[in-house]
Short mmCIF file of C-alpha atoms in Angstrom, two decimals:
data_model
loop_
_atom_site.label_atom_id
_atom_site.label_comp_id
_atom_site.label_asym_id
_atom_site.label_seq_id
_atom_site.Cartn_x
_atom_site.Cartn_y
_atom_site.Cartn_z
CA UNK A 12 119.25 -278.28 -35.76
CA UNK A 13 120.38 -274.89 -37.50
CA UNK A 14 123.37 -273.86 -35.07
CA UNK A 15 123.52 -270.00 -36.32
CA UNK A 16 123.21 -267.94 -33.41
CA UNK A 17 119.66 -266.47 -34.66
CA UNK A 18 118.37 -269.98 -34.83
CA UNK A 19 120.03 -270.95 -31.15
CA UNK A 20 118.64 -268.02 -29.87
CA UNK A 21 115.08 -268.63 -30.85
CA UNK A 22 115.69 -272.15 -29.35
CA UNK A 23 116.35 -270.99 -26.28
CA UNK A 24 113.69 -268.07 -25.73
CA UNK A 25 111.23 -271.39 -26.46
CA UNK A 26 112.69 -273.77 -24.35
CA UNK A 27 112.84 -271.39 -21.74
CA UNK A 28 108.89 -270.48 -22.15
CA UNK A 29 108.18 -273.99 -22.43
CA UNK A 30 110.27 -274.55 -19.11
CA UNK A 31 109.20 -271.91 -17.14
CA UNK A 32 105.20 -272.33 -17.59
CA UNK A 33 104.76 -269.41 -20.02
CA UNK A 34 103.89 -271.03 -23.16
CA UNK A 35 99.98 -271.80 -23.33
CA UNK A 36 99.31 -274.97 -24.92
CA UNK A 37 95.92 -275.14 -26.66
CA UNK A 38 94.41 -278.27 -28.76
CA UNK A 39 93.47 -277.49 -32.02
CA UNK A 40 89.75 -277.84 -31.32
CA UNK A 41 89.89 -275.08 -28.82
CA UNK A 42 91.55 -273.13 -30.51
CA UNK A 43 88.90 -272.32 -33.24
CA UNK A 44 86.47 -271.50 -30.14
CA UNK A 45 85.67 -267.94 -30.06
CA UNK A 46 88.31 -265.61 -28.20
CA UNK A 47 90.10 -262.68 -28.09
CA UNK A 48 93.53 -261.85 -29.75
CA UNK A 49 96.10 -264.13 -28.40
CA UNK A 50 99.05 -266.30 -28.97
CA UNK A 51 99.08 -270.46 -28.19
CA UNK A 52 101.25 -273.23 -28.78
CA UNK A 53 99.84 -276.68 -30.27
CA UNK A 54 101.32 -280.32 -30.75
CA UNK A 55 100.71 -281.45 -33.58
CA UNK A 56 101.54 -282.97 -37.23
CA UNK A 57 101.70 -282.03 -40.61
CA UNK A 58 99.30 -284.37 -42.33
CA UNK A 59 99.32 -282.67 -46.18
CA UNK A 60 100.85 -279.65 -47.76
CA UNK A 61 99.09 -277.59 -50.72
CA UNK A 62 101.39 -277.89 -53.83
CA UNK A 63 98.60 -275.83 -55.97
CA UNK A 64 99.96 -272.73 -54.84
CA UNK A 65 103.15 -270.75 -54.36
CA UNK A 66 105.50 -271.72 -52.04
CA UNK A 67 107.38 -268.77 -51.82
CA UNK A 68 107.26 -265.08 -52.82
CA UNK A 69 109.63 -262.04 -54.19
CA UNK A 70 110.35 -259.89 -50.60
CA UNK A 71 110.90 -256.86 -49.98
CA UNK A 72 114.39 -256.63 -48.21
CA UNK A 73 113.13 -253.88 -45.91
CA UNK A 74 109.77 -255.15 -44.27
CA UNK A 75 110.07 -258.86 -46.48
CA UNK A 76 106.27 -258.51 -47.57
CA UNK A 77 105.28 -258.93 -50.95
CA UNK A 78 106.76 -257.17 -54.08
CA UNK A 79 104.76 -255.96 -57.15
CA UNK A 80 105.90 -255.69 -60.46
CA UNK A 81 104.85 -252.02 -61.63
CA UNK A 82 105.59 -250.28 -64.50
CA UNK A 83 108.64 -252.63 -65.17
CA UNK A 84 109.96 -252.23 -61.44
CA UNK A 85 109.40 -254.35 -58.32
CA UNK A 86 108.37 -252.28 -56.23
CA UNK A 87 107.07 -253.05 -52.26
CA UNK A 88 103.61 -252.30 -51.74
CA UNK A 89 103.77 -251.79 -47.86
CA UNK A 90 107.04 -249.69 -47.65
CA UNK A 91 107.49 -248.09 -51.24
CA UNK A 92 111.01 -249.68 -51.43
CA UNK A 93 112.24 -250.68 -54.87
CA UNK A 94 114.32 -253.66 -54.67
CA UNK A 95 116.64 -254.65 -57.38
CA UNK A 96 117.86 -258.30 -56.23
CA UNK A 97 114.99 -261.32 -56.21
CA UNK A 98 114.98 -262.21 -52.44
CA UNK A 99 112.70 -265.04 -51.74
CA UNK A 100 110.34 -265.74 -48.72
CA UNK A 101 108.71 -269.37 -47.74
CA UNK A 102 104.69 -268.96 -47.29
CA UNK A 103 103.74 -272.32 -46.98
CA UNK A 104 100.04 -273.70 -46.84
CA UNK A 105 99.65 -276.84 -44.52
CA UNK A 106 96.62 -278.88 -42.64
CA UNK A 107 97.96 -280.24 -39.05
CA UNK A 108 96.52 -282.46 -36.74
CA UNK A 109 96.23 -283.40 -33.47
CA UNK A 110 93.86 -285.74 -31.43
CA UNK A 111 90.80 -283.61 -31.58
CA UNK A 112 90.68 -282.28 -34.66
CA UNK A 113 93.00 -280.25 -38.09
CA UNK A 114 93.55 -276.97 -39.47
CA UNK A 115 95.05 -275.09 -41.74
CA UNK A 116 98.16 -273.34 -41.12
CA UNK A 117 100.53 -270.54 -42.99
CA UNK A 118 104.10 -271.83 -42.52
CA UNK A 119 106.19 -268.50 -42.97
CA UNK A 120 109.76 -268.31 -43.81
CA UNK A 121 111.64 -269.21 -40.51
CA UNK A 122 109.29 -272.09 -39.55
CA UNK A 123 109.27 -273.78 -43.24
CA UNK A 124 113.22 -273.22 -43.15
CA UNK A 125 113.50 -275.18 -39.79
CA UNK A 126 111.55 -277.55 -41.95
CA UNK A 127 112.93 -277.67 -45.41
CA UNK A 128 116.68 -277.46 -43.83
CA UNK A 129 117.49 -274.72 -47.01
CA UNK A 130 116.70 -271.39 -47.50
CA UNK A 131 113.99 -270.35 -50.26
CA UNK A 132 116.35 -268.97 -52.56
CA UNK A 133 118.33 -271.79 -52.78
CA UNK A 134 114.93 -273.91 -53.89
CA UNK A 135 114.26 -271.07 -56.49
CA UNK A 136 117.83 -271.20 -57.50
CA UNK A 137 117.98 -275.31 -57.66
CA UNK A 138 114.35 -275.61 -59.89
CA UNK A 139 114.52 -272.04 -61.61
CA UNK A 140 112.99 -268.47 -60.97
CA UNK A 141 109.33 -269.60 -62.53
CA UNK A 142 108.76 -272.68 -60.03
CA UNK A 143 106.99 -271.11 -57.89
CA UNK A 144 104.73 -274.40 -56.97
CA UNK A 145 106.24 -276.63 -54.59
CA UNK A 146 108.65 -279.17 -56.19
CA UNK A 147 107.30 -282.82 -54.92
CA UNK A 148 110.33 -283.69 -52.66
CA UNK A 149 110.44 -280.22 -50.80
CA UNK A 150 106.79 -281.49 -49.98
CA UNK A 151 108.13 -284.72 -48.65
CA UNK A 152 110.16 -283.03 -46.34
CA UNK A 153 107.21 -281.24 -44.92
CA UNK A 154 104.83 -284.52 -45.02
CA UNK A 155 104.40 -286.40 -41.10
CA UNK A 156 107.02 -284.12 -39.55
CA UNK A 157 105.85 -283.55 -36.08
CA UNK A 158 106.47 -280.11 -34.07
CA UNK A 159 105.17 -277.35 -31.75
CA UNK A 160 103.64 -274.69 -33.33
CA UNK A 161 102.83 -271.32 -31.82
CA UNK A 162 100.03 -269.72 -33.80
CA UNK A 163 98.46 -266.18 -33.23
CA UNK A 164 94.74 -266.46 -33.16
CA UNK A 165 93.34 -263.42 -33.90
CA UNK A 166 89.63 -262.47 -33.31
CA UNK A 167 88.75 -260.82 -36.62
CA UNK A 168 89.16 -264.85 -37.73
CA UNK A 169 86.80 -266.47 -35.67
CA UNK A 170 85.07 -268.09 -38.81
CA UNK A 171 87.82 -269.22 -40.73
CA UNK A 172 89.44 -272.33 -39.63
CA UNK A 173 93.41 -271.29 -40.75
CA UNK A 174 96.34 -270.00 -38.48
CA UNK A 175 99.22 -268.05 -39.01
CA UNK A 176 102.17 -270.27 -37.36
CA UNK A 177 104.97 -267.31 -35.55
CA UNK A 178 107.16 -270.03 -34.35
CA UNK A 179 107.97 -273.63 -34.87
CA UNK A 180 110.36 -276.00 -33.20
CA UNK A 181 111.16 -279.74 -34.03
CA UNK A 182 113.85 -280.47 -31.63
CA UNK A 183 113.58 -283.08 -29.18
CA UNK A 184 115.32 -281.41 -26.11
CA UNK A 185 112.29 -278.80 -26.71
CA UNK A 186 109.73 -281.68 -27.04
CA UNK A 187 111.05 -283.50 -23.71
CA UNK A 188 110.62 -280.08 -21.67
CA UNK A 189 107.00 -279.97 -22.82
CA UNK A 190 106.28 -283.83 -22.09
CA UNK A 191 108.02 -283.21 -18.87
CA UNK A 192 105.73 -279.84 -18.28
CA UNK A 193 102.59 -281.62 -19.50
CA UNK A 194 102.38 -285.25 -18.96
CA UNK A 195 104.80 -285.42 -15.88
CA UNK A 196 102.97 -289.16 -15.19
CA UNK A 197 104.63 -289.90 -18.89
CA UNK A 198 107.96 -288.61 -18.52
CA UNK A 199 109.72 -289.88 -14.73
CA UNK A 200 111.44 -287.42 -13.14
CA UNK A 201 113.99 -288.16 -9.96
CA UNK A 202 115.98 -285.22 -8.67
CA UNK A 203 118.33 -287.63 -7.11
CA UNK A 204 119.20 -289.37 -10.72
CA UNK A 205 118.60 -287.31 -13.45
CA UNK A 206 117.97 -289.43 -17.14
CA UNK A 207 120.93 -288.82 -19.39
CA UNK A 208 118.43 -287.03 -21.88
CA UNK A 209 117.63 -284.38 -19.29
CA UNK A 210 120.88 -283.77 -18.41
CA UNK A 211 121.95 -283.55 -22.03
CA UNK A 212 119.40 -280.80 -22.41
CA UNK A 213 120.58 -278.70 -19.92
CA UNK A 214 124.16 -278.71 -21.17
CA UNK A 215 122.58 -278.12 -24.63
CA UNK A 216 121.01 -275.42 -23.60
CA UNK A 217 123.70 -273.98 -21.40
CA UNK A 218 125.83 -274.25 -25.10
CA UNK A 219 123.38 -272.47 -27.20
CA UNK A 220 122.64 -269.45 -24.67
CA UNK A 221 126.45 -269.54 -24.32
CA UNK A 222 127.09 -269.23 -28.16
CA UNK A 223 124.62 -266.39 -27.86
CA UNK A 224 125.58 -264.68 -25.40
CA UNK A 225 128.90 -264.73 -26.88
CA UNK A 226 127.75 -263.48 -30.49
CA UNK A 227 125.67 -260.45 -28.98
CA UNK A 228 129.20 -259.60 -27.22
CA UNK A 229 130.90 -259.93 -30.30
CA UNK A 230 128.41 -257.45 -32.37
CA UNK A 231 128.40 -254.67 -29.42
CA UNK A 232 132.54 -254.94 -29.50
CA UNK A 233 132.17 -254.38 -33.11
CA UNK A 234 129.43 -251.44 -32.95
CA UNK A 235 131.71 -250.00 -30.24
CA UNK A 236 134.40 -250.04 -32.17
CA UNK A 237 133.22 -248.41 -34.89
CA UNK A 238 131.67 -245.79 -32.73
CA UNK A 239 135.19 -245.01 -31.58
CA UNK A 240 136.72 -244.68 -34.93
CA UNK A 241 134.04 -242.16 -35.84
CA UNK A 242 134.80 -240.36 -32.50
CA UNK A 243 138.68 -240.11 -33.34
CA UNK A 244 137.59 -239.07 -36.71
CA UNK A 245 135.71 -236.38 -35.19
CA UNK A 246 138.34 -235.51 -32.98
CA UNK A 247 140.96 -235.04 -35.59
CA UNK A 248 138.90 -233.21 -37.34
CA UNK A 249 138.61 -230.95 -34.50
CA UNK A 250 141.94 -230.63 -34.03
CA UNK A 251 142.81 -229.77 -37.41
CA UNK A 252 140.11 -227.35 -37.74
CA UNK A 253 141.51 -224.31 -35.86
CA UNK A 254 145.00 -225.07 -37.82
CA UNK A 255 143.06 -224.44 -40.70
CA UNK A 256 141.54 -221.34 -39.94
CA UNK A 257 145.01 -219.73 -38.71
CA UNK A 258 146.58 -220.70 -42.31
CA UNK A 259 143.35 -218.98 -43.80
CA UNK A 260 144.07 -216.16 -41.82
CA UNK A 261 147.32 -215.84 -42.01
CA UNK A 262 146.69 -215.45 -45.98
#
């Protein structure tokens, strides 16, 4: 598991909704019944992984949507930003499965990096800027891995059997909240004696929202401090203002 405090905190907001009875947990057949707008989670596994396409993309570094080459520059369609430095994004094509039935689903960049365990411009730097079709044994790493996936299902898709996946997780303290939440005949629960795993999941837990915690402290001190360096700056400015003026008049 990635332990950089954006990837600890994302494990924790889904445990949590897992925990608490927030997250909706769909099976893929439902799923494609017609609905309105809405997000659900699925169990499932990645059963094949479309190497005929790109893998990744050249991103904006404002909004990270697609850039377009135009007139010689790249040049982000969405925002208008020019970007000078080749920043690459994951937008992976996959078919998952669970027991009652598959689909296909857009892995974006977080959820295939949780996957692929590197980021996407590491790949491109590895196999070269032209490979954009997924190398074989990034594909392997993608192949039979089994996860929860939150997908948005949107209504303007009712027809088309693909889902865009918002959030993935892999890890098994995450997996053994859901089994607990879902199949509590499966997983045996005593208040009394708690199982080593559970308890190990809790401290876990504890750790990452801990680590958090303590990084979101760490970049307020920092945006504090700089506020109050601008505010002395400011002040001695002030201060030296009227100074100024008397020397001026003085002259």
């Amino acid at each position: 598991m990635d332990s950089s405090p954006s990837f600890l905190k994302e494990f924790h907001e889904i445990y949590s909704e897992i925990s608490s009875g927030k997250a909706v947990f769909r099976t893929l057949q439902t799923l494609k019944e017609p609905r309105e707008d809405a997000v659900y989670w699925i169990e499932g596994t990645i059963i094949s992984v479309d190497t005929n396409r790109e893998f990744c993309y050249l991103a904006c570094r404002i909004c990270e949507k697609k850039v377009e080459e135009v007139d010689g520059m790249k040049r982000c369609m969405h925002c208008g930003e020019y970007t000078f430095r080749n920043i690459f994004r994951y937008n992976v094509e996959v078919v998952v499965a669970d027991e009652s039935d598959t689909a296909r689903m857009i892995l974006w960049n977080r959820a295939s990096e949780k996957l692929i365990s590197e980021p996407a411009e590491d790949v491109i730097a590895l196999y070269g800027d032209t490979a954009r079709i997924m190398p074989d044994d990034i594909a392997e790493k993608l192949l039979g891995r089994e996860g929860l996936f939150e997908v948005v299902v949107s209504s303007q898709q009712l027809h088309v059997d693909g889902f865009n996946v918002s959030r993935l997780s892999v890890d098994e303290e995450v997996k053994d909240v859901y089994i607990m939440k879902n199949y509590p005949d499966y997983y045996y629960y005593d208040s009394n004696s708690e199982p080593d795993s559970f308890l190990e999941t809790l401290n876990y837990v504890e750790e990452a929202d801990r680590a958090v915690n303590k990084n979101m402290e760490a970049h307020d001190q920092e945006a504090d401090n700089a506020n109050k360096d601008i505010e002395t700056e400011i002040d001695a400015e002030a201060r030296q203002t009227p100074k100024k003026q008397k020397r001026e008049g003085g002259d």
